[in-house]
Coordinates of C-alpha atoms in Angstrom, one line a residue:
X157 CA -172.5 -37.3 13.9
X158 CA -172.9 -34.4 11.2
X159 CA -173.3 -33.7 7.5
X160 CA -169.8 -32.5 6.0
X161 CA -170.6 -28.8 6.9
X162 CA -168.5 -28.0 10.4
X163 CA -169.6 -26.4 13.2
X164 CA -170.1 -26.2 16.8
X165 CA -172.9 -28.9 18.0
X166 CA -173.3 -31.2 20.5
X167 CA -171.6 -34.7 20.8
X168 CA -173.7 -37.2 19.0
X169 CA -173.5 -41.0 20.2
X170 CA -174.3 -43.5 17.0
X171 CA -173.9 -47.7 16.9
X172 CA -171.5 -48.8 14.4
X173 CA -174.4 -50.1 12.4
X174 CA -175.2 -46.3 11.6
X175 CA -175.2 -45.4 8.0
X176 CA -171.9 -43.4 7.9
X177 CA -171.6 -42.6 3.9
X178 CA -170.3 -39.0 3.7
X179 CA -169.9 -38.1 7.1
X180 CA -167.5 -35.8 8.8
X181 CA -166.9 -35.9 12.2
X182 CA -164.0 -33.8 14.2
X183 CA -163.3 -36.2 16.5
X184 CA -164.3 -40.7 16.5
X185 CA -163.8 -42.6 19.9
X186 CA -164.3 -45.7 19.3
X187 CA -164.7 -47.7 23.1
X188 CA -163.9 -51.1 23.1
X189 CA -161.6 -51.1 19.8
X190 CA -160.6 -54.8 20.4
X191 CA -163.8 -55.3 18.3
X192 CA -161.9 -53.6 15.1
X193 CA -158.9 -56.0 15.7
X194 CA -159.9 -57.7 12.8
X195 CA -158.8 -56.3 9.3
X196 CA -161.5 -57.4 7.3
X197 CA -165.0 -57.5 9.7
X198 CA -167.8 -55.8 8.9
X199 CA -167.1 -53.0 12.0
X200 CA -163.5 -52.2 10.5
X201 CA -164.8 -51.8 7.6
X202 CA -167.5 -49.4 8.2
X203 CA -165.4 -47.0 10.9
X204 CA -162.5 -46.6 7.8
X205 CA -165.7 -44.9 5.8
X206 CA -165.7 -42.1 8.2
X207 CA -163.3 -39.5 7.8
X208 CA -162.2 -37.4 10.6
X209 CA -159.4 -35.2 12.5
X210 CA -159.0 -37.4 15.2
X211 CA -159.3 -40.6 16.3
X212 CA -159.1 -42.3 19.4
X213 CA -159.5 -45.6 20.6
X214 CA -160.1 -47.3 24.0
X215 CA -159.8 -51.0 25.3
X216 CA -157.9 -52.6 28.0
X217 CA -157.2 -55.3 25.9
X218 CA -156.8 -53.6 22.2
X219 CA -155.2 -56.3 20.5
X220 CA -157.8 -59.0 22.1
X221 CA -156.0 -62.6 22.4
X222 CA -153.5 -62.2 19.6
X223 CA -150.2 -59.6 19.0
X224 CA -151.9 -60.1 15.6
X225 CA -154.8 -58.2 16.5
X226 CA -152.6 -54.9 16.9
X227 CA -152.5 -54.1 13.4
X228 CA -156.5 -53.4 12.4
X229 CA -157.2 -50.7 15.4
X230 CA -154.0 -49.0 15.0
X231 CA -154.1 -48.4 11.0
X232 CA -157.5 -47.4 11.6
X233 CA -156.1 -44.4 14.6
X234 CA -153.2 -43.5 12.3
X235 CA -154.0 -44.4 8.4
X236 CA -150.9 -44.6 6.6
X237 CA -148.4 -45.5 10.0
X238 CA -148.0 -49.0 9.3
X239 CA -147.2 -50.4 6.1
X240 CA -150.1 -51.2 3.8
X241 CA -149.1 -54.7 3.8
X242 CA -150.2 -56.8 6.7
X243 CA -147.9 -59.2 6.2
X244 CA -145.1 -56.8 5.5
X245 CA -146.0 -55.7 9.5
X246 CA -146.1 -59.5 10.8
X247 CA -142.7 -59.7 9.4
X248 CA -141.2 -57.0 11.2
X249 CA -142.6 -57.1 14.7
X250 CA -144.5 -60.1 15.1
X251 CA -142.8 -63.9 16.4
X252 CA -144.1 -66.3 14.1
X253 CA -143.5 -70.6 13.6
X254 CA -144.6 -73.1 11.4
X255 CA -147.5 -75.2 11.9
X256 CA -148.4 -78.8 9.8
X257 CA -152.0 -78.4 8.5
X258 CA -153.5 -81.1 9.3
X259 CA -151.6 -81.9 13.2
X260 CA -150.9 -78.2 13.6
X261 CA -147.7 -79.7 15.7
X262 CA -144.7 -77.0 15.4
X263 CA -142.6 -77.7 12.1
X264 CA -139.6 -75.7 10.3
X265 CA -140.8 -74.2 6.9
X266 CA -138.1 -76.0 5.1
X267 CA -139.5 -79.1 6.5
X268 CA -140.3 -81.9 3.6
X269 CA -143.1 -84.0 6.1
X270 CA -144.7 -83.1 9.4
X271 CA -142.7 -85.3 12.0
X272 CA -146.2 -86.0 14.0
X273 CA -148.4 -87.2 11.4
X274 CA -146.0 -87.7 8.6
X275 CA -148.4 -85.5 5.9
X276 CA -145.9 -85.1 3.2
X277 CA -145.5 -80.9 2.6
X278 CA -147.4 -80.0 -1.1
X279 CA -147.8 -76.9 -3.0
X280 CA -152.0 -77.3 -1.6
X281 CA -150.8 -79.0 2.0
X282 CA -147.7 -76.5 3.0
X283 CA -147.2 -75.5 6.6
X284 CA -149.2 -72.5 7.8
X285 CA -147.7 -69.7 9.6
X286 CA -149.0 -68.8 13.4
X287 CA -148.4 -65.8 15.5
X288 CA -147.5 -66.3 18.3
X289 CA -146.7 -63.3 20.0
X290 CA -144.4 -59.8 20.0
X291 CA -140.3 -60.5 18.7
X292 CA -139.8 -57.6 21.5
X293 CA -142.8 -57.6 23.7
X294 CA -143.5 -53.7 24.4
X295 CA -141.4 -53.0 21.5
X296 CA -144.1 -52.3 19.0
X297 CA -146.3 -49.7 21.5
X298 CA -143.3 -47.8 22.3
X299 CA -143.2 -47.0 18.4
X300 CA -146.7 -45.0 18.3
X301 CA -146.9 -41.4 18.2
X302 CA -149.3 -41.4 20.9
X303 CA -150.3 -44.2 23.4
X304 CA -152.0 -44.3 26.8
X305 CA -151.7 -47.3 29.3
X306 CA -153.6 -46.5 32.8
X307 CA -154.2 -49.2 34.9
X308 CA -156.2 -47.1 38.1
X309 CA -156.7 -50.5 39.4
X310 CA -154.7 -53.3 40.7
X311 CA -154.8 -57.1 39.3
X312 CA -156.6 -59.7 40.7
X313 CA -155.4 -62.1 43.2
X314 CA -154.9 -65.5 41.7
X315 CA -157.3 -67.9 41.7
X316 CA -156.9 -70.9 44.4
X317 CA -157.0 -73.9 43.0
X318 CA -159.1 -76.9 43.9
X319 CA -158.1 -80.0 42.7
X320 CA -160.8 -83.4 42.0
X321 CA -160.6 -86.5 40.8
X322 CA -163.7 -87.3 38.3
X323 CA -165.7 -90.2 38.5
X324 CA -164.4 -93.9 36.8
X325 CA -167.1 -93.6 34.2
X326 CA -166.1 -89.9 33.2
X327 CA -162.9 -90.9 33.6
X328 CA -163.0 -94.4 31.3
X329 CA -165.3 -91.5 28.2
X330 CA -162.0 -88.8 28.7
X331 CA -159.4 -91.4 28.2
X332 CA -161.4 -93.1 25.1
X333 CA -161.5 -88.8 23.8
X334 CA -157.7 -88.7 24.7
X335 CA -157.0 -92.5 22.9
X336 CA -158.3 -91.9 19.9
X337 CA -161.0 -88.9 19.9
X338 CA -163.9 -91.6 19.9
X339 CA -165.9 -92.1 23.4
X340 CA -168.9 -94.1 23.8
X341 CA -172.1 -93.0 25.5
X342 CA -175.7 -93.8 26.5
X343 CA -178.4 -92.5 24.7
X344 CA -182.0 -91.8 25.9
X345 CA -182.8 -95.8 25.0
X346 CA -179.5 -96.9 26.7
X347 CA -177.7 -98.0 24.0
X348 CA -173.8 -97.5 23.3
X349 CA -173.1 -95.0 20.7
X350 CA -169.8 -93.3 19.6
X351 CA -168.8 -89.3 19.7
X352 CA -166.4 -89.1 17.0
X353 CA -163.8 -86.0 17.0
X354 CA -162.4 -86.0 14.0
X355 CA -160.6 -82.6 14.5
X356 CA -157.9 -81.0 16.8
X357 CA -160.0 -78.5 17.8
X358 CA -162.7 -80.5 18.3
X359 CA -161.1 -83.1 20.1
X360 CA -159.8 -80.6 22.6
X361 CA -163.4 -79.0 23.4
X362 CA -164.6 -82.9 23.7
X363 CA -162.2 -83.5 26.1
X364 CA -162.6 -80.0 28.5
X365 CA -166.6 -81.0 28.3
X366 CA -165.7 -84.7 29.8
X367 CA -164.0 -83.0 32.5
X368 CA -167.0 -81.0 33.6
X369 CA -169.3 -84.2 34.1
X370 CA -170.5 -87.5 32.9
X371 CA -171.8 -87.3 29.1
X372 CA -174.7 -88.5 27.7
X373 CA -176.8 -88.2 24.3
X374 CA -180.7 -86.9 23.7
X375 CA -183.3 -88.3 21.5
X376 CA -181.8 -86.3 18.7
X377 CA -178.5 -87.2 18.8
X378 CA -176.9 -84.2 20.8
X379 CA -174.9 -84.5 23.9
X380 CA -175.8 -83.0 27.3
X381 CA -175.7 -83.7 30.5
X382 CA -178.4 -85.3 32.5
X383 CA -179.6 -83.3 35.6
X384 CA -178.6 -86.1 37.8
X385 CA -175.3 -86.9 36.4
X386 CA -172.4 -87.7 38.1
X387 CA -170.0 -84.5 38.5
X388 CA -166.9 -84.1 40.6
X389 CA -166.7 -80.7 39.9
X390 CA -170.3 -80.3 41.9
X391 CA -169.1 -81.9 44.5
X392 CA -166.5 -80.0 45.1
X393 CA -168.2 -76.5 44.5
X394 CA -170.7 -77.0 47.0
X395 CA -167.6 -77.5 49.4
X396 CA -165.9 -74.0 48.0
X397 CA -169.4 -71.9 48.7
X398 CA -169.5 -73.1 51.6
X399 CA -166.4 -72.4 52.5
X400 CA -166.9 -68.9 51.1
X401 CA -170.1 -69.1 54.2
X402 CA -167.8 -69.9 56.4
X403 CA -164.5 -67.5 56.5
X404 CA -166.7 -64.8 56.1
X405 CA -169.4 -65.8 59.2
X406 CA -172.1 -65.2 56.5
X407 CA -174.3 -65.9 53.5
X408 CA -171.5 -64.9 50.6
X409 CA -172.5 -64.6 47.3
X410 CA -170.5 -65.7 44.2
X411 CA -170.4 -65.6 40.2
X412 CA -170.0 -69.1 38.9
X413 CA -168.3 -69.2 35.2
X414 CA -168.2 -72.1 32.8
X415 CA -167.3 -72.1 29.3
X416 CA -170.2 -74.5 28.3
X417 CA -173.5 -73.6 28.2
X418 CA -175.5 -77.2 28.8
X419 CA -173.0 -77.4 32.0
X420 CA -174.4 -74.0 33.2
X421 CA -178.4 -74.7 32.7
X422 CA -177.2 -78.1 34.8
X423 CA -175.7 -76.6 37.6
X424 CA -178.1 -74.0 38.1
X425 CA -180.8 -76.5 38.1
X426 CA -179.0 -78.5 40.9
X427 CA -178.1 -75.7 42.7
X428 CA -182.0 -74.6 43.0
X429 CA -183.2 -78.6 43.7
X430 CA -180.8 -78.5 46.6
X431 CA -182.4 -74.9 48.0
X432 CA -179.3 -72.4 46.5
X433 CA -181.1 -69.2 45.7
X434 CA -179.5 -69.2 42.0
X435 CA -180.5 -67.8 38.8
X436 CA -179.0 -68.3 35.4
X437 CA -177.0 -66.2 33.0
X438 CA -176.5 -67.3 29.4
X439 CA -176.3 -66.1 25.8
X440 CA -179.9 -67.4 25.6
X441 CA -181.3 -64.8 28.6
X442 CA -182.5 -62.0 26.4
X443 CA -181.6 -58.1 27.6
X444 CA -185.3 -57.6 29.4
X445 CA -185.0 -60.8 31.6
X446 CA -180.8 -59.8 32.5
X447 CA -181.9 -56.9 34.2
X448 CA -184.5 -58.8 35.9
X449 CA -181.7 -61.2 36.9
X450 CA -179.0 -58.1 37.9
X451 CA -181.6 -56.9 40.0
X452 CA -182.4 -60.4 41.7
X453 CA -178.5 -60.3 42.7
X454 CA -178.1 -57.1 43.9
X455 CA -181.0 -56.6 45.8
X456 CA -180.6 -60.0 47.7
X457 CA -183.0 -61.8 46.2
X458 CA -180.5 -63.8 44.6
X459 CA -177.5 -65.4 46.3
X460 CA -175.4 -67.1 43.3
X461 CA -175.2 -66.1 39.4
X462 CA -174.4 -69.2 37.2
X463 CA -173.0 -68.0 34.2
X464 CA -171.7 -68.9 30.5
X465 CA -168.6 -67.4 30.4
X466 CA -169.0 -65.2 26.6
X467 CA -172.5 -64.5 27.9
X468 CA -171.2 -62.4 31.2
X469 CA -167.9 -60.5 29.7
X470 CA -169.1 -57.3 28.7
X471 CA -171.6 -54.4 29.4
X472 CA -172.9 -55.3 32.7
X473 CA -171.6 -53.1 36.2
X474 CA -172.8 -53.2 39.4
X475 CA -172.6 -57.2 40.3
X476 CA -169.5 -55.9 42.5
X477 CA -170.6 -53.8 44.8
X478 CA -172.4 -57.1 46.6
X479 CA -170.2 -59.9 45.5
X480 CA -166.4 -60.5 45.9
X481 CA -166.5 -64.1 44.9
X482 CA -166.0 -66.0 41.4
X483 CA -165.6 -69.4 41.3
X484 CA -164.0 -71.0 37.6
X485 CA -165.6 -74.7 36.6
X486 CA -164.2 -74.3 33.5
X487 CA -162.4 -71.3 31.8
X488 CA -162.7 -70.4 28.3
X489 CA -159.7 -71.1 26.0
X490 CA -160.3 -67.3 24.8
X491 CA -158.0 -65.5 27.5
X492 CA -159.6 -62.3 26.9
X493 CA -163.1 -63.6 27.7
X494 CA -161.6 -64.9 30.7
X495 CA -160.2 -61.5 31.9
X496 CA -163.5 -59.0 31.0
X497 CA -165.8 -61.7 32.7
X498 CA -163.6 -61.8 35.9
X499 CA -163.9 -58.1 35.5
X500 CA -167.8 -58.0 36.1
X501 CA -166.6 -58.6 39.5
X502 CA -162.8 -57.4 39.7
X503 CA -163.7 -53.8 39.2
X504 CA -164.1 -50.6 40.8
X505 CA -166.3 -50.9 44.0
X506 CA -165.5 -54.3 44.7
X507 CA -164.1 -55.1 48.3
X508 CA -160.2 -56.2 47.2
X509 CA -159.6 -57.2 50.9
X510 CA -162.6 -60.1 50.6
X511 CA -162.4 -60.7 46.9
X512 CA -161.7 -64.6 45.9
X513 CA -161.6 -66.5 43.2
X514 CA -161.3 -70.4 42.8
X515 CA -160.8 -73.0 39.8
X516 CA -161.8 -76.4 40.2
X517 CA -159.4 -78.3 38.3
X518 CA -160.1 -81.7 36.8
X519 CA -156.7 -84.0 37.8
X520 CA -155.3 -85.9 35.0
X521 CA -157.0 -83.3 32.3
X522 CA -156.7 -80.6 30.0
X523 CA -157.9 -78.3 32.6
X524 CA -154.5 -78.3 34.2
X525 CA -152.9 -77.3 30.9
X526 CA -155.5 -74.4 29.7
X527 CA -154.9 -72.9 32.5
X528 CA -151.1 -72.7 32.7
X529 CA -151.2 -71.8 28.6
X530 CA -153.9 -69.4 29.6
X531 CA -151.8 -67.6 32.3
X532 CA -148.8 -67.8 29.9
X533 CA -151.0 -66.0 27.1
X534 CA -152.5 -62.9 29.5
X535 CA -148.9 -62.6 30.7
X536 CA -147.8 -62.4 27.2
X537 CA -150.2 -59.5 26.3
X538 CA -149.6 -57.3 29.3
X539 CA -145.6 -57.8 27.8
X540 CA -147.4 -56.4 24.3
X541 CA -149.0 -53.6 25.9
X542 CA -146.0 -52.1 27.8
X543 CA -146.7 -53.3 31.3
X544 CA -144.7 -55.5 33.4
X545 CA -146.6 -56.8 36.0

């Protein structure tokens, strides 16, 4: 990056936390422009300061999880395209409905009271608006002076899907979460005590964590899950790997996702007690001790990765030139998440012909449903990006 005085010199590479007050560049490329998807952060912000001839930006998922999202990176590419009101934008390309605050269940913006939880409509309680996708899905890309789609390599396969039955007592916490977003657990004396959920949101991750095993609270209060606890999902893993063994006549390694973090430690705990050569990959595993970990892998000292799903989505290559396997306890309700961690291993170098991919589904959860609105939702972006298939 160089002072406002132009001439020839050699292509500077800078982090966006770079002081950029008056700079000139000739040309920004901006990789990974999904993180500038939103209008107001701190990395929008900073990458309007710099003025420049040309900008460019790259991302196979540009507009992240939301057709909302389109609007930040490509006002920043071409300033003065779109009209300076956000909302003016929403209005003309974007598919929007009517949500109650407190429920968010679907409501008509003439609507006096939500139908679900009867709130009565108020100038401070009205319903909130929620995009939802595209009006004419590919409609909005085919309007920009200047847009690139390449897709060099093929989608995935789709996962298999292994279906269990969780154990009475996880079932009897999930339906008390379901009932009435209260479950009762043991804590670390034995006694009974309620997990209250007092929020949608909440309720919902409650609920996808009682699918993954039985629940239980620490001294302080928190819940986790005991090393020994009851888990159909284990159960059936340890069948999928080694069926993975196997089909393939051979030790087969695999990437193991889950969205929670406490499930991950857990599993790869169990996984080593019952003499699995695994290592664990979270948000906590600082950069130093990740290498340590890639290299474990690939050179075959290593035969499984178990891995928080946010914490294994971006910046790491390589894992798929010895792995063609991914197993899915859980998936994150954040599709794009879902899509650059599978691409770790779904990626240039990886053998297509052996590559797999499982989810163990909880029966009788929300599981079944995250995944279907999941699928729906990466089907819905590729519609926004101009691709059909």
């Amino acid at each position: 990056m160089r002072q406002a005085h132009r001439r020839s010199a050699p292509v500077d590479v800078y982090n966006i936390e770079t002081d950029t007050s008056n700079y000139f560049v000739d040309s920004i490329l901006v990789h990974n422009c999904h993180a500038i998807q939103s209008r107001n952060a701190l990395a929008t912000r900073t990458m309007r300061t710099i003025a420049s001839d040309r900008r460019i930006g790259l991302s196979g998922t540009w507009h992240g999880n939301n057709f909302s999202g389109a609007y930040a990176p490509v006002d920043w590419v071409w300033p003065g395209l779109l009209s300076p009101s956000y909302y003016s934008w929403l209005d003309e390309w974007a598919e929007v409905k009517m949500q109650c605050p407190k429920c968010f269940a679907d409501v008509e913006s003439d609507d006096e009271q939500c139908g679900r939880c009867y709130l009565t409509f108020t100038r401070k309680k009205r319903p909130i608006s929620s995009v939802v996708g595209e009006k004419n899905p590919g409609a909005f890309v085919k309007s920009l002076p200047c847009y690139f789609r390449a897709e060099p390599f093929p989608q995935p396969p789709p996962a298999l899907e292994v279906v269990v039955d969780i154990t009475p007592d996880q079932r009897a916490q999930y339906e008390d979460l379901e009932a009435q977003a209260v479950t009762w657990v043991r804590d670390h004396d034995g006694i009974e005590v309620p997990i209250v959920a007092d929020l949608p949101i909440v309720q919902r991750q409650r609920l996808r964590t009682a699918a993954l095993g039985e629940l239980a609270l620490d001294g302080e209060g928190e819940i986790f899950f005991a090393d020994d606890c009851k888990s159909a999902k284990l159960v059936a893993l340890r069948g999928v790997l080694d069926e993975f063994d196997r089909a393939a006549g051979r030790k087969e390694k695999a990437v193991i996702f889950t969205d929670s973090k406490r499930f991950a430690r857990v599993t790869a705990r169990r996984m080593q007690a019952a003499g699995y050569r695994t290592v664990l990959w979270t948000g906590d595993v600082g950069e130093t001790a990740r290498e340590r970990l890639k290299a474990d892998f690939v050179e075959d000292r290593a035969d499984y990765i178990v891995a928080s799903i946010a914490s294994l989505s971006e910046g790491v290559d390589g894992l798929q030139r010895v792995c063609s396997k991914v197993v899915w306890l859980s998936r994150s309700e954040n599709a794009l998440l879902n899509q650059q961690s599978l691409r770790r291993i779904w990626r240039i170098g990886v053998d297509q012909a052996a590559f797999a991919q499982v989810d163990i589904i909880a029966r009788r959860t929300l599981d079944d449903g995250t995944l279907r609105r999941l699928e729906a939702t990466q089907t819905r972006n590729r519609a926004q990006m101009g691709l059909t298939a």
